[in-house]
Coordinates of C-alpha atoms in Angstrom, one line a residue:
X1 CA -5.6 25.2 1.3
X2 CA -3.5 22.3 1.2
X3 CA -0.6 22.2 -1.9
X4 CA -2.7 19.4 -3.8
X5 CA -5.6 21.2 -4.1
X6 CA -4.0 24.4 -5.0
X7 CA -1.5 22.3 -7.5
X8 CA -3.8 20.1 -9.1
X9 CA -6.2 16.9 -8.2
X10 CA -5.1 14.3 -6.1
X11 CA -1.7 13.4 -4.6
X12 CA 0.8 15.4 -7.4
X13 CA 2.2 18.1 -8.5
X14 CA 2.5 18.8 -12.3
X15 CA 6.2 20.4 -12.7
X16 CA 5.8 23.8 -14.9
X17 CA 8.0 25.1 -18.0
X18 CA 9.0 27.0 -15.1
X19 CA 9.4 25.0 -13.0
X20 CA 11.6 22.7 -15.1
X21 CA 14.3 25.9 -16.0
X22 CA 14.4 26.2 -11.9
X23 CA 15.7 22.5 -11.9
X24 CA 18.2 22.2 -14.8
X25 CA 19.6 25.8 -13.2
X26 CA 19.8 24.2 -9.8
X27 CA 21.2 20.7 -11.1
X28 CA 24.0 23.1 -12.8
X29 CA 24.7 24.7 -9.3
X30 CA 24.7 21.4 -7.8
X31 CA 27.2 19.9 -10.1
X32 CA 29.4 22.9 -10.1
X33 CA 29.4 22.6 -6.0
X34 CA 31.1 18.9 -6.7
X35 CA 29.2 17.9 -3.2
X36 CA 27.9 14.5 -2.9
X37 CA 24.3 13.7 -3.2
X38 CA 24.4 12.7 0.0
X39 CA 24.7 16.7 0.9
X40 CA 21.7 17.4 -0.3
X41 CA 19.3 17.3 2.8
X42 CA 16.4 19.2 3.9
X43 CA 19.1 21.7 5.7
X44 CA 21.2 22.3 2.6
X45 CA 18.5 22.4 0.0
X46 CA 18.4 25.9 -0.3
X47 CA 22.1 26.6 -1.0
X48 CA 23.2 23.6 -3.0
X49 CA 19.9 23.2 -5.3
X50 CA 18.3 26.4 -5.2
X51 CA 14.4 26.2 -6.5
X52 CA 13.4 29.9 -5.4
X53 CA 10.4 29.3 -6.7
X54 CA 9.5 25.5 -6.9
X55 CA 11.1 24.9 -3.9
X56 CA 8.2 26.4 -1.4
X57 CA 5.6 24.5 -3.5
X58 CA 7.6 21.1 -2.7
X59 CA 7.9 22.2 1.1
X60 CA 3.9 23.0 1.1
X61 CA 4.1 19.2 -0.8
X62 CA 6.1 17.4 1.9
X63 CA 4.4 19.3 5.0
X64 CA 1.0 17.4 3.5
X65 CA 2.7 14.2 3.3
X66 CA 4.2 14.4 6.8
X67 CA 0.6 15.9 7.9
X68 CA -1.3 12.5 7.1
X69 CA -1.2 12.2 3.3
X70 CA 1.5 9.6 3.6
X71 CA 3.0 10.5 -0.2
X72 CA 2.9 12.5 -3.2
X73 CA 4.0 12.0 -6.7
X74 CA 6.0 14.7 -8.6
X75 CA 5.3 14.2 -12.3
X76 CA 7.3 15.5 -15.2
X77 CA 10.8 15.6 -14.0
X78 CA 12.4 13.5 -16.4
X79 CA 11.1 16.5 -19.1
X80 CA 14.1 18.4 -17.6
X81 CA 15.9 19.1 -20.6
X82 CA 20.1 17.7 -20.2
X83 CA 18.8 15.1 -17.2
X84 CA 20.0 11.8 -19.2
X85 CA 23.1 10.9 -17.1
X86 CA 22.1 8.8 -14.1
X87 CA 23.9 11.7 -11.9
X88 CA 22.1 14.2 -12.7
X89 CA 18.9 12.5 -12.3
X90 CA 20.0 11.6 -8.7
X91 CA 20.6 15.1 -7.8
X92 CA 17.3 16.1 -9.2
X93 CA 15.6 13.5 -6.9
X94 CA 17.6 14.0 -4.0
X95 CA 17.4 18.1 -4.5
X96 CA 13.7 18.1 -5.0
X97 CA 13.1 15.2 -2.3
X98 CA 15.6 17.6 0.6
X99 CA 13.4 20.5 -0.8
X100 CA 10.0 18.8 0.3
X101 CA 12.2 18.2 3.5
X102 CA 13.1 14.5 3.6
X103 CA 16.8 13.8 4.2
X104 CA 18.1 11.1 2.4
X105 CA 18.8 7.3 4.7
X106 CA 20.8 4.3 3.7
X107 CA 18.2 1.8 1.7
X108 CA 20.3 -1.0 2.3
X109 CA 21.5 -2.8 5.1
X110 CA 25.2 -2.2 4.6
X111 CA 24.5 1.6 5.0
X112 CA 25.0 2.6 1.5
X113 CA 22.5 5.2 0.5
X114 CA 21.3 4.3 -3.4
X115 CA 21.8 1.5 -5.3
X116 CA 20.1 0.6 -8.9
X117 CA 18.2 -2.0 -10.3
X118 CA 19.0 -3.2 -13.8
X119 CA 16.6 -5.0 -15.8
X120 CA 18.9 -7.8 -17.6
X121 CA 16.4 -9.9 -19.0
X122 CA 13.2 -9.8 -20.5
X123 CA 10.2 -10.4 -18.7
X124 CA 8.9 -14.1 -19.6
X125 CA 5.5 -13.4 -18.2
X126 CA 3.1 -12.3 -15.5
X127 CA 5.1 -10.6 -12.2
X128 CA 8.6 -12.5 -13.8
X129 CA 11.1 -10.1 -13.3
X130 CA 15.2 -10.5 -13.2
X131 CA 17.9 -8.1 -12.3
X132 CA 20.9 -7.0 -10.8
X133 CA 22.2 -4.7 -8.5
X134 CA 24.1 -2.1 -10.7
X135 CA 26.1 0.2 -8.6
X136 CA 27.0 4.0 -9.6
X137 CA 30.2 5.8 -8.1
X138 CA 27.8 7.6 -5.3
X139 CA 27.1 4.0 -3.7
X140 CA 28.4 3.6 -0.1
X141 CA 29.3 7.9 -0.3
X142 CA 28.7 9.0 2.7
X143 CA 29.3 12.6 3.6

């Protein structure tokens, strides 16, 4: 059975009550580890955002991606309760992306790893769109 089917329709997986405790404990551990996001990769999931129960469901997630899928959406993760700061939302990402076992790659071509878009206008019409780069202290990190 591949993890879709047994987790719902389609390309997600609907994050439980449970499943959201697991992730605010293992943001916690994270943050009390002081590593970089950067650390969290597919090899150090386990110890540095422990999700002894979500965590097999993302690696049955990411096998079907890698298997042919080609992606898979993870909904309800911003219902973590205490996610608001922009750090803790990264290590949620990162932790539940190193779980599914993808390791994290610089997006931009100077080799930093993250970096943010910030909306600083309003959109003025169909596909407008205006922003900035707006850099957090994990930008250019590298562990």
């Amino acid at each position: 059975m591949t993890p879709t089917r047994s987790m719902g329709a389609g390309n997600s997986l609907v994050l439980s009550e449970e499943d959201l405790s697991e992730v605010s404990a293992a943001i916690g551990h994270f943050e009390a580890s002081s590593a970089p996001p950067e650390a969290l990769t597919a090899a150090s999931a386990g110890a540095l955002f422990p999700l002894p129960s979500l965590g097999p469901k993302l690696a049955a997630l990411g096998a079907d991606v890698m298997a042919g899928r080609g992606f898979a959406a993870v909904r309800g993760l911003f219902r973590v309760a205490g996610l608001g700061s922009d750090a803790r939302k990264i290590a949620a990402f990162m932790g539940l992306s190193a779980h599914a076992g993808f390791n994290p790659g610089p997006q931009r071509k100077d080799g930093k790893l993250l970096h943010h878009v910030k909306a600083v206008n309003k959109l003025q019409g169909p596909g407008a769109c205006g922003g900035e780069i707006a850099p957090g202290p994990w930008v250019g990190a590298r562990a």
